């Protein structure tokens, strides 16, 4: 069974940084692209970033480009999202998801950016 | 970048009705289109990928069609458990944009 468990969310002030992690199990992690999707309170799904299975290709939404970094540690089956220069509009539940068209989703990690 | 639109933004239908949701891409994306269901308070779930291929375990009343720029998700006979918001997503190339969603409820 595929399991994705996010961690690292919380309350931060504007301009601060946060690192999300996603521990994956139940599949051959290195064989799959991975994706972060976020959902602001009461809003729709927003694709944030994706990374290829080997980690060599990364993709970002314009809204986070230059501020967020995606990476993975295939030896530890873990996906990361480093979020810098956070803004109020980054407040959302962040989902870790398997594949470019996500076939499995984590439960989400809430990130709140507020002073 | 390619923009994704959905129509309608919401609909209300009776149990047993046939429901159709449309997703349109501003440029052709071949069949690199997925559909998701998100029930209130729940995690999204993949229903359809490659425009018309059903994900394992998805009830047969859900079907997808289309190619290029115009796609549809059809629920052949709406059930109470289908109350949810439905999203399309393009994945031919980055950005892998989601549509704005269509909220479906029971009349």
PDB file of C-alpha atoms in Angstrom:
ATOM      1  CA  UNK A   1       0.000   0.000   0.000  1.00  0.00           C
ATOM      2  CA  UNK A   2       1.337   3.400  -0.965  1.00  0.00           C
ATOM      3  CA  UNK A   3       1.809   5.721   1.993  1.00  0.00           C
ATOM      4  CA  UNK A   4       2.909   9.339   1.939  1.00  0.00           C
ATOM      5  CA  UNK A   5       3.423  11.153   5.237  1.00  0.00           C
ATOM      6  CA  UNK A   6       4.144  14.872   5.250  1.00  0.00           C
ATOM      7  CA  UNK A   7       5.769  16.719   8.116  1.00  0.00           C
ATOM      8  CA  UNK A   8       7.291  20.103   8.828  1.00  0.00           C
ATOM      9  CA  UNK A   9       4.304  22.386   8.520  1.00  0.00           C
ATOM     10  CA  UNK A  10       3.490  25.085  11.024  1.00  0.00           C
ATOM     11  CA  UNK A  11       3.069  28.790  11.696  1.00  0.00           C
ATOM     12  CA  UNK A  12       5.747  31.161  10.442  1.00  0.00           C
ATOM     13  CA  UNK A  13       6.037  34.893   9.925  1.00  0.00           C
ATOM     14  CA  UNK A  14       6.247  36.495   6.488  1.00  0.00           C
ATOM     15  CA  UNK A  15       9.761  36.295   5.086  1.00  0.00           C
ATOM     16  CA  UNK A  16      10.689  33.217   7.074  1.00  0.00           C
ATOM     17  CA  UNK A  17      11.530  29.729   5.800  1.00  0.00           C
ATOM     18  CA  UNK A  18      10.111  26.275   6.304  1.00  0.00           C
ATOM     19  CA  UNK A  19      11.066  22.818   5.048  1.00  0.00           C
ATOM     20  CA  UNK A  20       8.449  20.185   4.365  1.00  0.00           C
ATOM     21  CA  UNK A  21       9.314  16.499   4.235  1.00  0.00           C
ATOM     22  CA  UNK A  22       7.368  13.592   2.830  1.00  0.00           C
ATOM     23  CA  UNK A  23       8.233  10.029   3.808  1.00  0.00           C
ATOM     24  CA  UNK A  24       7.170   7.556   1.150  1.00  0.00           C
ATOM     25  CA  UNK A  25       6.604   3.812   1.370  1.00  0.00           C
ATOM     26  CA  UNK A  26       4.884   1.008  -0.484  1.00  0.00           C
ATOM     27  CA  UNK A  27       6.419   1.637  -3.903  1.00  0.00           C
ATOM     28  CA  UNK A  28       9.799   1.978  -5.599  1.00  0.00           C
ATOM     29  CA  UNK A  29      10.301   5.633  -4.737  1.00  0.00           C
ATOM     30  CA  UNK A  30      13.147   6.340  -7.161  1.00  0.00           C
ATOM     31  CA  UNK A  31      11.071   5.153 -10.121  1.00  0.00           C
ATOM     32  CA  UNK A  32       8.456   7.865  -9.797  1.00  0.00           C
ATOM     33  CA  UNK A  33       8.258  11.581 -10.224  1.00  0.00           C
ATOM     34  CA  UNK A  34       6.896  13.305  -7.149  1.00  0.00           C
ATOM     35  CA  UNK A  35       4.765  16.403  -6.817  1.00  0.00           C
ATOM     36  CA  UNK A  36       3.739  19.020  -4.265  1.00  0.00           C
ATOM     37  CA  UNK A  37       0.215  20.415  -4.548  1.00  0.00           C
ATOM     38  CA  UNK A  38      -1.253  23.033  -2.230  1.00  0.00           C
ATOM     39  CA  UNK A  39      -4.735  24.143  -1.340  1.00  0.00           C
ATOM     40  CA  UNK A  40      -5.400  27.474   0.313  1.00  0.00           C
ATOM     41  CA  UNK A  41      -8.322  27.561   2.757  1.00  0.00           C
ATOM     42  CA  UNK A  42     -11.580  27.269   0.830  1.00  0.00           C
ATOM     43  CA  UNK A  43      -9.794  27.348  -2.530  1.00  0.00           C
ATOM     44  CA  UNK A  44      -8.948  24.914  -5.308  1.00  0.00           C
ATOM     45  CA  UNK A  45      -5.911  22.768  -5.941  1.00  0.00           C
ATOM     46  CA  UNK A  46      -2.723  24.513  -7.045  1.00  0.00           C
ATOM     47  CA  UNK A  47       0.205  22.603  -8.520  1.00  0.00           C
ATOM     48  CA  UNK A  48       3.397  23.838  -6.823  1.00  0.00           C
ATOM     49  CA  UNK A  49       6.367  21.742  -7.932  1.00  0.00           C
ATOM     50  CA  UNK A  50       7.438  18.379  -9.332  1.00  0.00           C
ATOM     51  CA  UNK A  51      10.688  16.445  -9.508  1.00  0.00           C
ATOM     52  CA  UNK A  52      11.726  13.546 -11.699  1.00  0.00           C
ATOM     53  CA  UNK A  53      12.491  10.133 -10.252  1.00  0.00           C
ATOM     54  CA  UNK A  54      16.231  10.632 -10.342  1.00  0.00           C
ATOM     55  CA  UNK A  55      15.995  14.216  -9.142  1.00  0.00           C
ATOM     56  CA  UNK A  56      17.648  15.700 -12.198  1.00  0.00           C
ATOM     57  CA  UNK A  57      14.605  17.591 -13.449  1.00  0.00           C
ATOM     58  CA  UNK A  58      12.602  20.004 -11.347  1.00  0.00           C
ATOM     59  CA  UNK A  59       9.598  22.151 -12.181  1.00  0.00           C
ATOM     60  CA  UNK A  60       7.964  25.042 -10.357  1.00  0.00           C
ATOM     61  CA  UNK A  61       4.831  27.140 -10.562  1.00  0.00           C
ATOM     62  CA  UNK A  62       5.533  30.786 -11.352  1.00  0.00           C
ATOM     63  CA  UNK A  63       4.053  31.731  -7.975  1.00  0.00           C
ATOM     64  CA  UNK A  64       6.906  29.975  -6.123  1.00  0.00           C
ATOM     65  CA  UNK A  65       9.763  30.054  -8.625  1.00  0.00           C
ATOM     66  CA  UNK A  66      12.933  31.417  -7.067  1.00  0.00           C
ATOM     67  CA  UNK A  67      11.596  30.974  -3.523  1.00  0.00           C
ATOM     68  CA  UNK A  68      10.893  27.239  -3.281  1.00  0.00           C
ATOM     69  CA  UNK A  69      13.235  24.320  -3.935  1.00  0.00           C
ATOM     70  CA  UNK A  70      12.202  20.704  -4.411  1.00  0.00           C
ATOM     71  CA  UNK A  71      14.566  17.811  -3.741  1.00  0.00           C
ATOM     72  CA  UNK A  72      14.533  14.136  -2.892  1.00  0.00           C
ATOM     73  CA  UNK A  73      16.683  11.580  -1.109  1.00  0.00           C
ATOM     74  CA  UNK A  74      16.064   8.287  -2.869  1.00  0.00           C
ATOM     75  CA  UNK A  75      18.185   6.409  -0.330  1.00  0.00           C
ATOM     76  CA  UNK A  76      15.708   7.462   2.369  1.00  0.00           C
ATOM     77  CA  UNK A  77      12.524   7.498   0.240  1.00  0.00           C
ATOM     78  CA  UNK A  78      11.938  11.099   1.220  1.00  0.00           C
ATOM     79  CA  UNK A  79      10.757  14.160  -0.701  1.00  0.00           C
ATOM     80  CA  UNK A  80      11.437  17.724   0.428  1.00  0.00           C
ATOM     81  CA  UNK A  81      10.100  21.191  -0.252  1.00  0.00           C
ATOM     82  CA  UNK A  82      12.265  24.056   0.965  1.00  0.00           C
ATOM     83  CA  UNK A  83      10.167  27.195   1.179  1.00  0.00           C
ATOM     84  CA  UNK A  84      11.942  30.528   1.568  1.00  0.00           C
ATOM     85  CA  UNK A  85      10.690  34.116   1.703  1.00  0.00           C
ATOM     86  CA  UNK A  86       7.239  32.910   2.670  1.00  0.00           C
ATOM     87  CA  UNK A  87       4.253  35.160   2.045  1.00  0.00           C
ATOM     88  CA  UNK A  88       0.740  35.261   3.439  1.00  0.00           C
ATOM     89  CA  UNK A  89      -0.534  33.891   0.125  1.00  0.00           C
ATOM     90  CA  UNK A  90       1.543  30.732   0.654  1.00  0.00           C
ATOM     91  CA  UNK A  91      -0.798  29.757   3.491  1.00  0.00           C
ATOM     92  CA  UNK A  92      -2.261  26.407   2.502  1.00  0.00           C
ATOM     93  CA  UNK A  93      -2.378  22.690   3.088  1.00  0.00           C
ATOM     94  CA  UNK A  94       0.569  21.206   1.208  1.00  0.00           C
ATOM     95  CA  UNK A  95       0.100  17.732  -0.225  1.00  0.00           C
ATOM     96  CA  UNK A  96       2.872  15.393  -1.214  1.00  0.00           C
ATOM     97  CA  UNK A  97       1.785  13.261  -4.169  1.00  0.00           C
ATOM     98  CA  UNK A  98       3.112  10.399  -6.274  1.00  0.00           C
ATOM     99  CA  UNK A  99       3.629  11.035  -9.984  1.00  0.00           C
ATOM    100  CA  UNK A 100       2.975  14.036 -12.244  1.00  0.00           C
ATOM    101  CA  UNK A 101      -0.717  13.193 -12.339  1.00  0.00           C
ATOM    102  CA  UNK A 102      -0.914  12.171  -8.714  1.00  0.00           C
ATOM    103  CA  UNK A 103      -2.088   8.616  -8.158  1.00  0.00           C
ATOM    104  CA  UNK A 104      -1.618   8.814  -4.396  1.00  0.00           C
ATOM    105  CA  UNK A 105      -1.690  11.720  -1.978  1.00  0.00           C
ATOM    106  CA  UNK A 106      -0.532  12.334   1.557  1.00  0.00           C
ATOM    107  CA  UNK A 107      -2.876  13.692   4.195  1.00  0.00           C
ATOM    108  CA  UNK A 108      -1.402  17.162   3.870  1.00  0.00           C
ATOM    109  CA  UNK A 109       0.602  19.523   6.061  1.00  0.00           C
ATOM    110  CA  UNK A 110      -0.749  22.934   7.012  1.00  0.00           C
ATOM    111  CA  UNK A 111       1.516  25.906   6.475  1.00  0.00           C
ATOM    112  CA  UNK A 112       0.340  29.207   7.915  1.00  0.00           C
ATOM    113  CA  UNK A 113       2.190  32.405   7.128  1.00  0.00           C
ATOM    114  CA  UNK A 114       1.074  35.207   9.392  1.00  0.00           C
ATOM    115  CA  UNK A 115       2.487  37.922  11.607  1.00  0.00           C
TER     116      UNK A 115
ATOM    117  CA  UNK B   1       1.501  28.897 -20.312  1.00  0.00           C
ATOM    118  CA  UNK B   2      -1.550  26.801 -21.115  1.00  0.00           C
ATOM    119  CA  UNK B   3      -4.651  27.800 -19.164  1.00  0.00           C
ATOM    120  CA  UNK B   4      -7.211  25.282 -17.938  1.00  0.00           C
ATOM    121  CA  UNK B   5     -10.881  26.177 -17.582  1.00  0.00           C
ATOM    122  CA  UNK B   6     -13.827  24.129 -16.357  1.00  0.00           C
ATOM    123  CA  UNK B   7     -17.541  24.500 -16.789  1.00  0.00           C
ATOM    124  CA  UNK B   8     -19.799  24.766 -15.047  1.00  0.00           C
ATOM    125  CA  UNK B   9     -18.231  26.034 -11.831  1.00  0.00           C
ATOM    126  CA  UNK B  10     -21.003  24.309  -9.898  1.00  0.00           C
ATOM    127  CA  UNK B  11     -24.049  22.198 -10.578  1.00  0.00           C
ATOM    128  CA  UNK B  12     -26.900  20.629  -8.712  1.00  0.00           C
ATOM    129  CA  UNK B  13     -28.477  17.444 -10.036  1.00  0.00           C
ATOM    130  CA  UNK B  14     -30.810  14.708  -8.889  1.00  0.00           C
ATOM    131  CA  UNK B  15     -29.776  11.207  -7.911  1.00  0.00           C
ATOM    132  CA  UNK B  16     -29.660   9.107 -11.060  1.00  0.00           C
ATOM    133  CA  UNK B  17     -29.033  12.046 -13.388  1.00  0.00           C
ATOM    134  CA  UNK B  18     -26.311  12.008 -15.992  1.00  0.00           C
ATOM    135  CA  UNK B  19     -23.770  14.717 -15.190  1.00  0.00           C
ATOM    136  CA  UNK B  20     -21.188  16.142 -17.574  1.00  0.00           C
ATOM    137  CA  UNK B  21     -18.295  18.416 -16.646  1.00  0.00           C
ATOM    138  CA  UNK B  22     -16.174  20.088 -19.281  1.00  0.00           C
ATOM    139  CA  UNK B  23     -12.488  20.982 -19.125  1.00  0.00           C
ATOM    140  CA  UNK B  24     -10.816  23.083 -21.797  1.00  0.00           C
ATOM    141  CA  UNK B  25      -7.130  23.739 -22.419  1.00  0.00           C
ATOM    142  CA  UNK B  26      -6.058  26.948 -24.112  1.00  0.00           C
ATOM    143  CA  UNK B  27      -3.715  24.920 -26.333  1.00  0.00           C
ATOM    144  CA  UNK B  28      -3.620  21.287 -27.342  1.00  0.00           C
ATOM    145  CA  UNK B  29      -2.381  18.829 -24.732  1.00  0.00           C
ATOM    146  CA  UNK B  30      -3.055  15.572 -26.604  1.00  0.00           C
ATOM    147  CA  UNK B  31      -4.544  13.210 -24.001  1.00  0.00           C
ATOM    148  CA  UNK B  32      -2.385  14.303 -21.059  1.00  0.00           C
ATOM    149  CA  UNK B  33      -5.400  15.093 -18.922  1.00  0.00           C
ATOM    150  CA  UNK B  34      -6.413  13.741 -15.524  1.00  0.00           C
ATOM    151  CA  UNK B  35      -9.564  14.110 -13.425  1.00  0.00           C
ATOM    152  CA  UNK B  36      -9.714  14.164  -9.636  1.00  0.00           C
ATOM    153  CA  UNK B  37     -12.502  14.003  -7.090  1.00  0.00           C
ATOM    154  CA  UNK B  38     -12.211  15.795  -3.763  1.00  0.00           C
ATOM    155  CA  UNK B  39     -14.948  15.149  -1.246  1.00  0.00           C
ATOM    156  CA  UNK B  40     -15.491  17.747   1.494  1.00  0.00           C
ATOM    157  CA  UNK B  41     -12.682  17.602   4.024  1.00  0.00           C
ATOM    158  CA  UNK B  42     -10.907  14.791   2.202  1.00  0.00           C
ATOM    159  CA  UNK B  43      -7.777  14.280   0.143  1.00  0.00           C
ATOM    160  CA  UNK B  44      -8.134  14.403  -3.644  1.00  0.00           C
ATOM    161  CA  UNK B  45      -8.480  11.111  -5.475  1.00  0.00           C
ATOM    162  CA  UNK B  46      -7.471  10.311  -9.036  1.00  0.00           C
ATOM    163  CA  UNK B  47     -10.420   9.157 -11.148  1.00  0.00           C
ATOM    164  CA  UNK B  48      -9.223   9.288 -14.754  1.00  0.00           C
ATOM    165  CA  UNK B  49      -5.851   9.689 -16.484  1.00  0.00           C
ATOM    166  CA  UNK B  50      -4.820   9.824 -20.112  1.00  0.00           C
ATOM    167  CA  UNK B  51      -8.164  11.567 -20.664  1.00  0.00           C
ATOM    168  CA  UNK B  52     -10.184   8.344 -20.679  1.00  0.00           C
ATOM    169  CA  UNK B  53      -8.420   5.636 -18.630  1.00  0.00           C
ATOM    170  CA  UNK B  54     -10.086   4.883 -15.324  1.00  0.00           C
ATOM    171  CA  UNK B  55      -7.912   4.496 -12.257  1.00  0.00           C
ATOM    172  CA  UNK B  56      -8.229   1.115 -10.591  1.00  0.00           C
ATOM    173  CA  UNK B  57     -11.176   0.886  -8.227  1.00  0.00           C
ATOM    174  CA  UNK B  58     -13.087   3.834  -9.640  1.00  0.00           C
ATOM    175  CA  UNK B  59     -16.794   3.083 -10.145  1.00  0.00           C
ATOM    176  CA  UNK B  60     -17.763   2.464 -13.747  1.00  0.00           C
ATOM    177  CA  UNK B  61     -20.259   5.328 -13.722  1.00  0.00           C
ATOM    178  CA  UNK B  62     -17.286   7.700 -14.078  1.00  0.00           C
ATOM    179  CA  UNK B  63     -15.877   8.085 -17.576  1.00  0.00           C
ATOM    180  CA  UNK B  64     -13.671  10.543 -19.392  1.00  0.00           C
ATOM    181  CA  UNK B  65     -13.312  11.530 -23.013  1.00  0.00           C
ATOM    182  CA  UNK B  66     -11.634  14.061 -25.253  1.00  0.00           C
ATOM    183  CA  UNK B  67      -8.310  14.954 -26.753  1.00  0.00           C
ATOM    184  CA  UNK B  68      -6.498  18.079 -27.771  1.00  0.00           C
ATOM    185  CA  UNK B  69      -8.225  20.977 -26.061  1.00  0.00           C
ATOM    186  CA  UNK B  70     -11.685  19.734 -25.045  1.00  0.00           C
ATOM    187  CA  UNK B  71     -12.372  17.086 -22.432  1.00  0.00           C
ATOM    188  CA  UNK B  72     -15.357  15.813 -20.499  1.00  0.00           C
ATOM    189  CA  UNK B  73     -15.935  13.897 -17.296  1.00  0.00           C
ATOM    190  CA  UNK B  74     -19.261  12.098 -17.198  1.00  0.00           C
ATOM    191  CA  UNK B  75     -21.048  10.579 -14.234  1.00  0.00           C
ATOM    192  CA  UNK B  76     -23.620   8.303 -15.848  1.00  0.00           C
ATOM    193  CA  UNK B  77     -25.901   8.065 -12.828  1.00  0.00           C
ATOM    194  CA  UNK B  78     -25.221  10.515 -10.013  1.00  0.00           C
ATOM    195  CA  UNK B  79     -25.069   8.987  -6.529  1.00  0.00           C
ATOM    196  CA  UNK B  80     -25.186  10.755  -3.142  1.00  0.00           C
ATOM    197  CA  UNK B  81     -21.558   9.782  -2.490  1.00  0.00           C
ATOM    198  CA  UNK B  82     -20.499  11.678  -5.617  1.00  0.00           C
ATOM    199  CA  UNK B  83     -20.989  15.033  -3.893  1.00  0.00           C
ATOM    200  CA  UNK B  84     -17.551  16.563  -4.343  1.00  0.00           C
ATOM    201  CA  UNK B  85     -15.479  19.053  -6.260  1.00  0.00           C
ATOM    202  CA  UNK B  86     -13.974  17.741  -9.480  1.00  0.00           C
ATOM    203  CA  UNK B  87     -10.731  19.038 -10.939  1.00  0.00           C
ATOM    204  CA  UNK B  88      -8.982  18.450 -14.236  1.00  0.00           C
ATOM    205  CA  UNK B  89      -5.195  18.672 -14.585  1.00  0.00           C
ATOM    206  CA  UNK B  90      -2.872  18.843 -17.573  1.00  0.00           C
ATOM    207  CA  UNK B  91       0.392  16.951 -17.379  1.00  0.00           C
ATOM    208  CA  UNK B  92       1.877  17.083 -20.864  1.00  0.00           C
ATOM    209  CA  UNK B  93       4.501  19.603 -19.781  1.00  0.00           C
ATOM    210  CA  UNK B  94       5.142  21.986 -16.887  1.00  0.00           C
ATOM    211  CA  UNK B  95       3.361  23.821 -15.424  1.00  0.00           C
ATOM    212  CA  UNK B  96       1.083  20.902 -14.539  1.00  0.00           C
ATOM    213  CA  UNK B  97      -1.898  23.157 -13.975  1.00  0.00           C
ATOM    214  CA  UNK B  98      -5.187  22.202 -12.350  1.00  0.00           C
ATOM    215  CA  UNK B  99      -8.504  23.557 -13.513  1.00  0.00           C
ATOM    216  CA  UNK B 100     -10.507  25.749 -11.111  1.00  0.00           C
ATOM    217  CA  UNK B 101     -12.871  22.939 -10.141  1.00  0.00           C
ATOM    218  CA  UNK B 102     -16.541  22.048 -10.520  1.00  0.00           C
ATOM    219  CA  UNK B 103     -18.605  21.601  -7.387  1.00  0.00           C
ATOM    220  CA  UNK B 104     -21.293  18.932  -7.672  1.00  0.00           C
ATOM    221  CA  UNK B 105     -24.123  18.532  -5.206  1.00  0.00           C
ATOM    222  CA  UNK B 106     -27.484  16.804  -5.008  1.00  0.00           C
ATOM    223  CA  UNK B 107     -30.677  18.664  -5.796  1.00  0.00           C
TER     224      UNK B 107
END
